[in-house]
mmCIF file of C-alpha atoms in Angstrom:
data_model
loop_
_atom_site.group_PDB
_atom_site.id
_atom_site.type_symbol
_atom_site.label_atom_id
_atom_site.label_comp_id
_atom_site.label_asym_id
_atom_site.label_seq_id
_atom_site.Cartn_x
_atom_site.Cartn_y
_atom_site.Cartn_z
ATOM 1 C CA ALA A 19 99.777 53.545 132.767
ATOM 2 C CA TYR A 20 100.349 52.188 129.246
ATOM 3 C CA ALA A 21 103.739 53.911 129.034
ATOM 4 C CA ARG A 22 104.741 52.311 132.353
ATOM 5 C CA ALA A 23 103.511 48.918 131.137
ATOM 6 C CA LEU A 24 105.699 49.307 128.051
ATOM 7 C CA GLU A 25 108.700 50.031 130.244
ATOM 8 C CA LEU A 26 108.134 46.733 132.036
ATOM 9 C CA ASP A 27 107.184 44.596 129.039
ATOM 10 C CA ARG A 28 106.758 45.360 125.334
ATOM 11 C CA ASP A 29 103.232 43.969 125.419
ATOM 12 C CA THR A 30 100.835 44.321 122.483
ATOM 13 C CA SER A 31 97.985 45.404 124.757
ATOM 14 C CA ALA A 32 100.086 48.254 126.121
ATOM 15 C CA LEU A 33 101.188 49.257 122.609
ATOM 16 C CA ILE A 34 97.593 49.290 121.387
ATOM 17 C CA GLY A 35 96.359 51.135 124.480
ATOM 18 C CA LEU A 36 99.022 53.804 124.208
ATOM 19 C CA GLY A 37 98.379 54.058 120.475
ATOM 20 C CA GLU A 38 94.678 54.627 121.165
ATOM 21 C CA ALA A 39 95.536 57.290 123.747
ATOM 22 C CA HIS A 40 97.706 59.090 121.182
ATOM 23 C CA LEU A 41 94.870 58.915 118.641
ATOM 24 C CA LEU A 42 92.535 60.553 121.139
ATOM 25 C CA LEU A 43 95.094 63.302 121.683
ATOM 26 C CA GLY A 44 95.503 63.795 117.938
ATOM 27 C CA HIS A 45 99.102 62.544 117.914
ATOM 28 C CA ILE A 46 98.681 60.564 114.703
ATOM 29 C CA ASP A 47 102.365 59.841 113.997
ATOM 30 C CA GLU A 48 102.973 58.459 117.494
ATOM 31 C CA ALA A 49 99.762 56.429 117.357
ATOM 32 C CA THR A 50 100.644 55.006 113.956
ATOM 33 C CA SER A 51 104.096 53.976 115.142
ATOM 34 C CA LEU A 52 102.736 52.216 118.236
ATOM 35 C CA LEU A 53 99.956 50.457 116.340
ATOM 36 C CA GLU A 54 102.432 49.305 113.690
ATOM 37 C CA GLN A 55 104.717 47.926 116.418
ATOM 38 C CA ALA A 56 101.772 46.031 117.927
ATOM 39 C CA ARG A 57 100.744 44.770 114.485
ATOM 40 C CA ASP A 58 104.288 43.538 113.811
ATOM 41 C CA LEU A 59 104.401 41.679 117.133
ATOM 42 C CA LEU A 60 100.966 40.158 116.543
ATOM 43 C CA THR A 61 101.879 39.110 113.003
ATOM 44 C CA THR A 62 104.970 37.238 114.188
ATOM 45 C CA ALA A 63 103.244 35.603 117.186
ATOM 46 C CA SER A 64 102.626 31.917 116.678
ATOM 47 C CA ASP A 65 99.872 30.800 119.037
ATOM 48 C CA GLY A 66 97.006 31.742 116.678
ATOM 49 C CA ALA A 67 94.516 32.636 119.407
ATOM 50 C CA ALA A 68 91.302 34.451 118.543
ATOM 51 C CA VAL A 69 92.247 37.276 120.902
ATOM 52 C CA GLN A 70 95.504 37.829 118.996
ATOM 53 C CA ALA A 71 93.757 37.749 115.626
ATOM 54 C CA ALA A 72 91.177 40.241 116.893
ATOM 55 C CA ALA A 73 93.897 42.558 118.218
ATOM 56 C CA LEU A 74 95.684 42.342 114.868
ATOM 57 C CA GLY A 75 92.408 43.183 113.127
ATOM 58 C CA TRP A 76 91.918 46.197 115.405
ATOM 59 C CA CYS A 77 95.437 47.469 114.663
ATOM 60 C CA GLU A 78 94.868 47.087 110.932
ATOM 61 C CA LEU A 79 91.532 48.885 111.215
ATOM 62 C CA ARG A 80 92.989 51.828 113.142
ATOM 63 C CA LEU A 81 95.830 52.005 110.603
ATOM 64 C CA GLY A 82 93.261 52.289 107.799
ATOM 65 C CA ARG A 83 94.045 48.890 106.287
ATOM 66 C CA HIS A 84 90.458 47.757 106.007
ATOM 67 C CA ASP A 85 90.900 44.610 103.904
ATOM 68 C CA GLU A 86 93.650 43.348 106.206
ATOM 69 C CA ALA A 87 91.461 44.162 109.210
ATOM 70 C CA ILE A 88 88.563 42.214 107.717
ATOM 71 C CA ASP A 89 90.812 39.203 107.042
ATOM 72 C CA ALA A 90 92.192 39.192 110.596
ATOM 73 C CA LEU A 91 88.764 39.653 112.182
ATOM 74 C CA VAL A 92 87.177 36.922 110.049
ATOM 75 C CA HIS A 93 90.029 34.691 111.210
ATOM 76 C CA ALA A 94 89.353 35.656 114.844
ATOM 77 C CA MET A 95 85.670 34.817 114.422
ATOM 78 C CA ALA A 96 86.567 31.467 112.814
ATOM 79 C CA LEU A 97 88.700 30.649 115.856
ATOM 80 C CA ASP A 98 86.023 31.753 118.345
ATOM 81 C CA THR A 99 82.482 32.430 117.101
ATOM 82 C CA ALA A 100 81.538 33.817 120.534
ATOM 83 C CA HIS A 101 84.166 36.609 120.386
ATOM 84 C CA VAL A 102 81.675 39.491 120.538
ATOM 85 C CA SER A 103 84.203 42.325 120.379
ATOM 86 C CA ALA A 104 85.694 40.843 117.212
ATOM 87 C CA ALA A 105 82.189 40.631 115.738
ATOM 88 C CA PHE A 106 81.607 44.359 116.326
ATOM 89 C CA ASP A 107 85.084 45.195 115.024
ATOM 90 C CA LEU A 108 84.414 43.135 111.886
ATOM 91 C CA ALA A 109 81.187 45.056 111.300
ATOM 92 C CA LEU A 110 83.065 48.329 111.735
ATOM 93 C CA ALA A 111 85.867 47.235 109.380
ATOM 94 C CA LEU A 112 83.272 46.316 106.750
ATOM 95 C CA LEU A 113 81.652 49.707 107.189
ATOM 96 C CA CYS A 114 85.026 51.439 106.757
ATOM 97 C CA ALA A 115 85.609 49.355 103.611
ATOM 98 C CA ASP A 116 82.279 50.718 102.301
ATOM 99 C CA ARG A 117 80.573 47.317 102.422
ATOM 100 C CA VAL A 118 77.554 48.844 104.129
ATOM 101 C CA GLU A 119 74.966 46.100 103.570
ATOM 102 C CA ILE A 120 77.250 43.383 104.915
ATOM 103 C CA ALA A 121 78.301 45.667 107.779
ATOM 104 C CA LEU A 122 74.670 46.153 108.808
ATOM 105 C CA GLU A 123 74.146 42.378 108.804
ATOM 106 C CA GLU A 124 77.280 41.900 110.899
ATOM 107 C CA TYR A 125 76.158 44.595 113.365
ATOM 108 C CA SER A 126 72.811 42.780 113.773
ATOM 109 C CA GLN A 127 74.611 39.504 114.430
ATOM 110 C CA ALA A 128 77.053 41.174 116.826
ATOM 111 C CA VAL A 129 74.163 42.650 118.841
ATOM 112 C CA ALA A 130 72.612 39.180 119.016
ATOM 113 C CA ARG A 131 75.942 37.781 120.246
ATOM 114 C CA ALA A 132 76.205 40.562 122.838
ATOM 115 C CA ARG A 133 72.720 39.747 124.089
ATOM 116 C CA SER A 134 73.818 36.177 124.723
ATOM 117 C CA ALA A 135 76.396 37.323 127.305
ATOM 118 C CA ARG A 136 75.308 36.115 130.747
ATOM 119 C CA HIS A 137 76.120 39.178 132.815
ATOM 120 C CA PRO A 138 74.049 42.337 132.162
ATOM 121 C CA GLY A 139 77.072 44.559 132.802
ATOM 122 C CA ARG A 140 79.076 42.648 130.215
ATOM 123 C CA ARG A 141 76.260 43.066 127.668
ATOM 124 C CA ARG A 142 76.089 46.826 128.304
ATOM 125 C CA SER A 143 79.861 47.180 128.168
ATOM 126 C CA LEU A 144 80.156 45.399 124.818
ATOM 127 C CA LEU A 145 77.498 47.645 123.314
ATOM 128 C CA ARG A 146 78.959 50.837 124.786
ATOM 129 C CA VAL A 147 82.377 50.010 123.367
ATOM 130 C CA ALA A 148 80.851 49.235 119.960
ATOM 131 C CA ARG A 149 79.090 52.629 119.933
ATOM 132 C CA ARG A 150 82.247 54.402 121.137
ATOM 133 C CA ASP A 151 84.351 52.743 118.426
ATOM 134 C CA LEU A 152 81.801 53.717 115.780
ATOM 135 C CA ALA A 153 81.886 57.319 117.005
ATOM 136 C CA ALA A 154 85.703 57.377 117.015
ATOM 137 C CA LEU A 155 85.982 56.112 113.462
ATOM 138 C CA ALA A 156 83.090 58.312 112.326
ATOM 139 C CA ARG A 157 85.287 61.322 113.074
ATOM 140 C CA ARG A 158 88.259 60.003 111.090
ATOM 141 C CA GLN A 159 87.896 57.089 108.687
ATOM 142 C CA LEU A 160 84.150 57.467 108.083
ATOM 143 C CA ALA A 161 83.973 61.270 107.956
ATOM 144 C CA ASP A 162 83.235 61.155 104.237
ATOM 145 C CA ARG A 163 80.359 58.665 104.695
ATOM 146 C CA PRO A 164 77.985 60.131 107.274
ATOM 147 C CA SER A 165 74.994 58.309 105.775
ATOM 148 C CA SER A 166 76.648 54.940 106.453
ATOM 149 C CA VAL A 167 77.253 55.910 110.078
ATOM 150 C CA ARG A 168 73.643 57.081 110.331
ATOM 151 C CA ASP A 169 72.470 53.718 108.953
ATOM 152 C CA VAL A 170 74.380 51.868 111.682
ATOM 153 C CA ARG A 171 73.195 54.226 114.415
ATOM 154 C CA HIS A 172 69.616 53.794 113.174
ATOM 155 C CA LEU A 173 70.006 50.006 113.206
ATOM 156 C CA LEU A 174 71.403 50.068 116.747
ATOM 157 C CA GLU A 175 68.590 52.377 117.850
ATOM 158 C CA ASN A 176 65.992 50.011 116.360
ATOM 159 C CA LEU A 177 67.640 47.163 118.247
ATOM 160 C CA GLY A 178 67.367 49.183 121.468
ATOM 161 C CA VAL A 179 71.091 49.844 121.645
ATOM 162 C CA ASP A 180 71.381 53.613 121.456
ATOM 163 C CA ASP A 181 73.071 56.363 123.459
ATOM 164 C CA ALA A 182 69.779 57.868 124.659
ATOM 165 C CA ALA A 183 68.669 54.577 126.199
ATOM 166 C CA ASP A 184 72.073 54.182 127.806
ATOM 167 C CA ARG A 185 72.051 57.695 129.305
ATOM 168 C CA ALA A 186 68.509 57.216 130.575
ATOM 169 C CA GLY A 187 69.457 53.926 132.213
ATOM 170 C CA ARG A 188 67.177 51.981 129.890
ATOM 171 C CA LEU A 189 69.927 50.010 128.168
ATOM 172 C CA GLN A 190 68.862 46.741 129.721
ATOM 173 C CA VAL A 191 69.812 44.620 126.724
ATOM 174 C CA PRO A 192 67.764 41.552 127.534
ATOM 175 C CA ARG A 193 69.307 38.191 126.778
ATOM 176 C CA ALA A 194 68.378 36.581 123.487
#
């Protein structure tokens, strides 16, 4: 689907999506190329929307450029403080940059932001994606820091946002 979307329009979402698919398949060179193309398009875009800044931050994070990811995601949050996905991505970028204490604080704030989402399905989805992203980067960029990943998982568990609760159907994530 992403490849077809790219045939129709060289869209950053399609580039990022296809890059993510290649990462999952272990095709690192192809993924890197696609994510760099998306990053280049996002860097030259001029509308300055929070969504663009967050996408740029995600590309930088997946490319292992943690400081650049943090800068872009802080910018996204400055443009839209309610951008929950950017908040989780910022926490993850901080964790990858080995700023564990700040990352834990950001994860706590991101969970609070997720709980403010009106629709229960939206709240669950935001938290599932955050856990999935943590797991994906735990295998690659955080493989040498398992204790940091454990700290985040423990924090999420204490906040009631863990995989076991999700699988058991108990991930209700009440509103704040």
